[in-house]
mmCIF file of C-alpha atoms in Angstrom:
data_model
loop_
_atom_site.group_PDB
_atom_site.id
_atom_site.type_symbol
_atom_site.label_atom_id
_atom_site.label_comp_id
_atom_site.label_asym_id
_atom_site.label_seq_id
_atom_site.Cartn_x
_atom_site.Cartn_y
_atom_site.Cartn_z
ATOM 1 C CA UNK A 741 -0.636 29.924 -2.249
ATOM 2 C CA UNK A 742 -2.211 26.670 -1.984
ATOM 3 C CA UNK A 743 -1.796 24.321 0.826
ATOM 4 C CA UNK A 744 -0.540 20.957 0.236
ATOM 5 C CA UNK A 745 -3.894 19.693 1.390
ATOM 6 C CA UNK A 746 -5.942 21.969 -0.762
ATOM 7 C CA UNK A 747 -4.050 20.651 -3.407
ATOM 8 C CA UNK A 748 -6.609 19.509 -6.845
ATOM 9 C CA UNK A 749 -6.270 15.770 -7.235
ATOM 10 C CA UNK A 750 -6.982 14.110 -10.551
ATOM 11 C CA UNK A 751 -10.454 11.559 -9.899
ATOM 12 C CA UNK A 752 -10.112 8.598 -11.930
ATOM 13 C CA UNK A 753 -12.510 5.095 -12.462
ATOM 14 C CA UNK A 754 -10.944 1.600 -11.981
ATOM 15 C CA UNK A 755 -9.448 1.919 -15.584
ATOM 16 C CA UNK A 756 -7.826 4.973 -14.386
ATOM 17 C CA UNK A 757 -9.767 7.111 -16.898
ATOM 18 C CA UNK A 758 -9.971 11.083 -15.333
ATOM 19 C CA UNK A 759 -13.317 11.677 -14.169
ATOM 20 C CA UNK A 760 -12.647 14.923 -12.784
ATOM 21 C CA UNK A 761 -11.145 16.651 -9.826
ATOM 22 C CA UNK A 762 -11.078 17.140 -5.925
ATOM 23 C CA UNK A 763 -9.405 18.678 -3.280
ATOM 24 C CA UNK A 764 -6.610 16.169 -1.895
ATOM 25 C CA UNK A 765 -8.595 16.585 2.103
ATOM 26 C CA UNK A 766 -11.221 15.878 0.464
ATOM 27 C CA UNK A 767 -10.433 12.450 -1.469
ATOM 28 C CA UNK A 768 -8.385 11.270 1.251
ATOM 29 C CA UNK A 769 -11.430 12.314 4.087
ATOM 30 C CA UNK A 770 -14.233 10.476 1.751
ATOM 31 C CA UNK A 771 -12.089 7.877 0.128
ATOM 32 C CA UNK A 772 -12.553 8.878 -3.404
ATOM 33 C CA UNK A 773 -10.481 7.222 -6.133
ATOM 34 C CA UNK A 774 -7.529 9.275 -7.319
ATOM 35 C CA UNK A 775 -4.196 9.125 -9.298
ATOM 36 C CA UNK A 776 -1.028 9.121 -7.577
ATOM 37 C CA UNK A 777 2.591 7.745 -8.029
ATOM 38 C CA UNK A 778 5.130 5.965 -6.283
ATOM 39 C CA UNK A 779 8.966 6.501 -6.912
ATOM 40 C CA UNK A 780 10.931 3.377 -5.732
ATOM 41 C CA UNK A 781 14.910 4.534 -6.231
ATOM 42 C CA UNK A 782 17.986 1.865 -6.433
ATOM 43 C CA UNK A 783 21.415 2.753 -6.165
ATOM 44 C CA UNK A 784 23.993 1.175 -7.812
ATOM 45 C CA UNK A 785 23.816 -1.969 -5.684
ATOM 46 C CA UNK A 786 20.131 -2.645 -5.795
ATOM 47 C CA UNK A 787 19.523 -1.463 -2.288
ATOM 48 C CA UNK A 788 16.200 0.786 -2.089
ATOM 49 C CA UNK A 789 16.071 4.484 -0.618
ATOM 50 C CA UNK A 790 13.880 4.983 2.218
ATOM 51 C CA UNK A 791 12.884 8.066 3.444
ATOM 52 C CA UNK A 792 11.584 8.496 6.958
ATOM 53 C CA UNK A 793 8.696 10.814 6.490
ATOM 54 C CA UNK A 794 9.039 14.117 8.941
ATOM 55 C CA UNK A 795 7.275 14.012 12.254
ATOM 56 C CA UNK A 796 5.224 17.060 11.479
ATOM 57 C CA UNK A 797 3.380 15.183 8.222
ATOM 58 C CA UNK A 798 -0.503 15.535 8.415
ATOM 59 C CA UNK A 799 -0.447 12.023 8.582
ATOM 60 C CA UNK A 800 1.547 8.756 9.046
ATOM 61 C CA UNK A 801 4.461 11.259 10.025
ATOM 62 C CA UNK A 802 7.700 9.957 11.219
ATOM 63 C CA UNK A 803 7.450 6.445 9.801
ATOM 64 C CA UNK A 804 9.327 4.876 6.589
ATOM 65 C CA UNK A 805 8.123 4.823 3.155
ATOM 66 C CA UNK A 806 9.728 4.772 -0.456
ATOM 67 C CA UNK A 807 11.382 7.616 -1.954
ATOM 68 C CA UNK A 808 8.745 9.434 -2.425
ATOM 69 C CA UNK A 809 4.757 9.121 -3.390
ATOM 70 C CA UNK A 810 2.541 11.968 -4.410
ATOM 71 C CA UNK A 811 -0.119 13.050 -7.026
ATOM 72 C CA UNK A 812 -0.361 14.726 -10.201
ATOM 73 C CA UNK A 813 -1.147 18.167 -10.529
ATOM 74 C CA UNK A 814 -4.631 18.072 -13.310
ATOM 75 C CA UNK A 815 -2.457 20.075 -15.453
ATOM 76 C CA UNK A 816 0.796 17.531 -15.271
ATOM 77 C CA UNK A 817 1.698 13.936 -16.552
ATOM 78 C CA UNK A 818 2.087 11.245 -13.717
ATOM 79 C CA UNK A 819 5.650 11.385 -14.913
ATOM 80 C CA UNK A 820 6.380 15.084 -14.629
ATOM 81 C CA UNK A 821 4.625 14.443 -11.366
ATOM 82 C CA UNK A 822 7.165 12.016 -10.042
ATOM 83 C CA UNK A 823 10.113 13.708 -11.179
ATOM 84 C CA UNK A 824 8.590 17.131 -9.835
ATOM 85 C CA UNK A 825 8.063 15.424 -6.520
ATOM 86 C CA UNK A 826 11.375 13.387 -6.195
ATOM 87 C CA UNK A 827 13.267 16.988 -6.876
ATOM 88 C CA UNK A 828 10.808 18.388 -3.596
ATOM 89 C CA UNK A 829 11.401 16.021 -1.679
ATOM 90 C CA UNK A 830 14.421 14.400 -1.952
ATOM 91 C CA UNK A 831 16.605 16.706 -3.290
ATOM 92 C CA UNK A 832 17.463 15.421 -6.663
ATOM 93 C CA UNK A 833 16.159 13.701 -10.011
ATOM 94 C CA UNK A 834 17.426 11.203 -12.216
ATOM 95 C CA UNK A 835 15.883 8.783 -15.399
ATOM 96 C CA UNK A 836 12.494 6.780 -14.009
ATOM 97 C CA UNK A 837 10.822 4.283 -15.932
ATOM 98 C CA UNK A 838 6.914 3.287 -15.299
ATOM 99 C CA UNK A 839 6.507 -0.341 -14.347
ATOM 100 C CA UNK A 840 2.965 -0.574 -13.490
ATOM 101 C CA UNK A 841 -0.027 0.331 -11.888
ATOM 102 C CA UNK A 842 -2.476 -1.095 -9.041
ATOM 103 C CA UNK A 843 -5.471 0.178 -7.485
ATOM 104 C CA UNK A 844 -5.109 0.292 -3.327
ATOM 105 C CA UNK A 845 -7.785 0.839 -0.279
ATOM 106 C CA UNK A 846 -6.206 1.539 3.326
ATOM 107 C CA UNK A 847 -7.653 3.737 6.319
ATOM 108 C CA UNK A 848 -4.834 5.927 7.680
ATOM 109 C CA UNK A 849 -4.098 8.097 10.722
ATOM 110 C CA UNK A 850 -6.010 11.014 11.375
ATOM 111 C CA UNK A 851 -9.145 9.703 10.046
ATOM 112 C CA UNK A 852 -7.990 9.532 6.276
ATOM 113 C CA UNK A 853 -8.420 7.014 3.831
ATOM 114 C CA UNK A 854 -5.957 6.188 0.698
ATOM 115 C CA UNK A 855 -7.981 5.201 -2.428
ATOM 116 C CA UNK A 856 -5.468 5.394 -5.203
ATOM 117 C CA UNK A 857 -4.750 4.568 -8.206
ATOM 118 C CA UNK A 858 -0.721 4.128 -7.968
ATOM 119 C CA UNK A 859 1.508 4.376 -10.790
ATOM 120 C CA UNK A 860 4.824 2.890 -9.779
ATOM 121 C CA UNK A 861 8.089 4.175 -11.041
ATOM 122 C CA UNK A 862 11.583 3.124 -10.701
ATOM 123 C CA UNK A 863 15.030 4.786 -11.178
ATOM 124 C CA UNK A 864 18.418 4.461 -10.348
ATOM 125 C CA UNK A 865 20.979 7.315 -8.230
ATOM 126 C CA UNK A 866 24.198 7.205 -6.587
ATOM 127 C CA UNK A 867 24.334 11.017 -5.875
ATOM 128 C CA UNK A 868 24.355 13.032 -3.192
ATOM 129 C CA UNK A 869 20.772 13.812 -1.477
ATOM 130 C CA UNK A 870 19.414 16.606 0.046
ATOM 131 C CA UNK A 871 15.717 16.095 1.708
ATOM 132 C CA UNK A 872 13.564 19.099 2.210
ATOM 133 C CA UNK A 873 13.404 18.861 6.534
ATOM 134 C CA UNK A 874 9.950 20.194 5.954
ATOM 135 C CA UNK A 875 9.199 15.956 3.750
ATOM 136 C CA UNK A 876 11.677 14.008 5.125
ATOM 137 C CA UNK A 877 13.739 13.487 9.022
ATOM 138 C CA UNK A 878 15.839 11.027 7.199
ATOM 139 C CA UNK A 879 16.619 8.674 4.814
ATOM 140 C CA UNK A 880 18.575 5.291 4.036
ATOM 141 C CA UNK A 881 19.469 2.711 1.649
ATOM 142 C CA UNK A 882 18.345 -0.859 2.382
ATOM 143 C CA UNK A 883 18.280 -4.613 0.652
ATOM 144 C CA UNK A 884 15.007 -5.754 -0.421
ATOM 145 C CA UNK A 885 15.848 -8.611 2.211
ATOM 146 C CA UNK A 886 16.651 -6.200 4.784
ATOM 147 C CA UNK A 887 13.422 -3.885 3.887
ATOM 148 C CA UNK A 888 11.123 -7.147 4.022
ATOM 149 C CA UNK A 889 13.078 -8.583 7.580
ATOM 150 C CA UNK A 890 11.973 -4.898 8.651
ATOM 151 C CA UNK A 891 8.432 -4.674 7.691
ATOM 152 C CA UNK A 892 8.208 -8.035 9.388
ATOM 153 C CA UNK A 893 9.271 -7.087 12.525
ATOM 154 C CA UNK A 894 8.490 -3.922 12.777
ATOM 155 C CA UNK A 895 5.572 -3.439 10.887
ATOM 156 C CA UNK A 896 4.527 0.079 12.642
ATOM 157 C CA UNK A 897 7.205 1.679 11.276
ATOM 158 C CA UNK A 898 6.151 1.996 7.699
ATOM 159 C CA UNK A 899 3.064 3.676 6.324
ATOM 160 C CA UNK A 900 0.635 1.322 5.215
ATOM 161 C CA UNK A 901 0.739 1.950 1.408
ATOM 162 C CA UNK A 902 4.652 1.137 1.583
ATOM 163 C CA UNK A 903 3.636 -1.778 2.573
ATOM 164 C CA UNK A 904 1.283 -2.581 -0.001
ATOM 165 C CA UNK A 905 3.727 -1.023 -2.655
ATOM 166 C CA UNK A 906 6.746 -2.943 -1.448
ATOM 167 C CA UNK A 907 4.667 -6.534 -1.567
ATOM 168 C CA UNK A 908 3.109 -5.356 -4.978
ATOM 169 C CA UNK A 909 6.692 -4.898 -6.171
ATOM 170 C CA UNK A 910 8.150 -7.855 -4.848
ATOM 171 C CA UNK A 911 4.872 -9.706 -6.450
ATOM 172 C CA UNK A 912 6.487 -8.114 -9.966
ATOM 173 C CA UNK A 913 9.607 -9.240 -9.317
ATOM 174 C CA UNK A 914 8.458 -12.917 -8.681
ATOM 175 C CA UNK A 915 6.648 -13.318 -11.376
ATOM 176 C CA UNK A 916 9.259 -11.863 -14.172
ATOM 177 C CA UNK A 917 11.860 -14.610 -12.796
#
């Protein structure tokens, strides 16, 4: 079985064209450009899911982040991706819809650098949710007020491409009012 960091990541150029494939230690050790996704889930409300990551993650473990963020297997669409991934992790799937996609640099934890090219997805779910303890220590729903009041004051507390994600999004938001 392959380990999640052994796992083949799909190499892409700043137009997000495939130009081939690498292990995930390996683009996250050297910083080479790679597709991934973001899920950002509403409920009913408009109040976001967070999910606190689990302590034991290889890196940026027990802080907050967006429902869930991964990458797509070579042989998968981004989409399949993200609803393969929210169904892992979270414990459930419902209807996402692409919004957009940026390309990100940040230096993590642990020596690792995310160089991504991040497709961002949004859905909406009112169900019940069941985390895989192995992903996630917990989870909540927050406003986007309460989420930026947060990040503000506690800025430790998130991983740093929730952060980038969440002012990209808000970015979005401005600028279709």
């Amino acid at each position: 079985m392959i380990t999640p960091i052994e796992q083949e990541l799909i190499t892409v150029n700043d137009n997000d064209e495939k130009t081939g494939t690498t292990s995930k230690s390996e683009a996250h050790r050297l910083g080479i450009l790679h597709r991934a996704f973001s899920v950002l889930i509403f409920d009913t409300e408009g109040k976001m899911l967070l999910q606190k990551r689990a302590d034991q993650k290889y890196h940026s473990g027990g802080l907050w982040t967006n429902a869930c963020c991964s990458h797509p297997r070579p042989d998968e669409t981004t989409i399949e991706a993200a609803h393969r991934r929210l169904q892992e992790e979270m414990g459930f799937d419902c209807p996402l819809s692409y919004i957009y996609k940026f390309k990100y640099f940040a230096n993590l934890d642990n020596d690792m650098i995310e160089h991504e090219m991040d497709h961002i997805f949004v859905g909406t779910y009112s169900g019940n949710i069941i985390p895989d303890p192995d992903e996630v220590s917990s989870f909540t729903y927050l406003t986007l007020d309460d989420i930026s009041s947060r990040i503000q004051q506690e800025p430790q507390s998130f991983t740093i491409w929730f952060k980038i994600i969440f002012q990209h999004y808000m970015d979005h938001l401005n600028t279709k009012s």
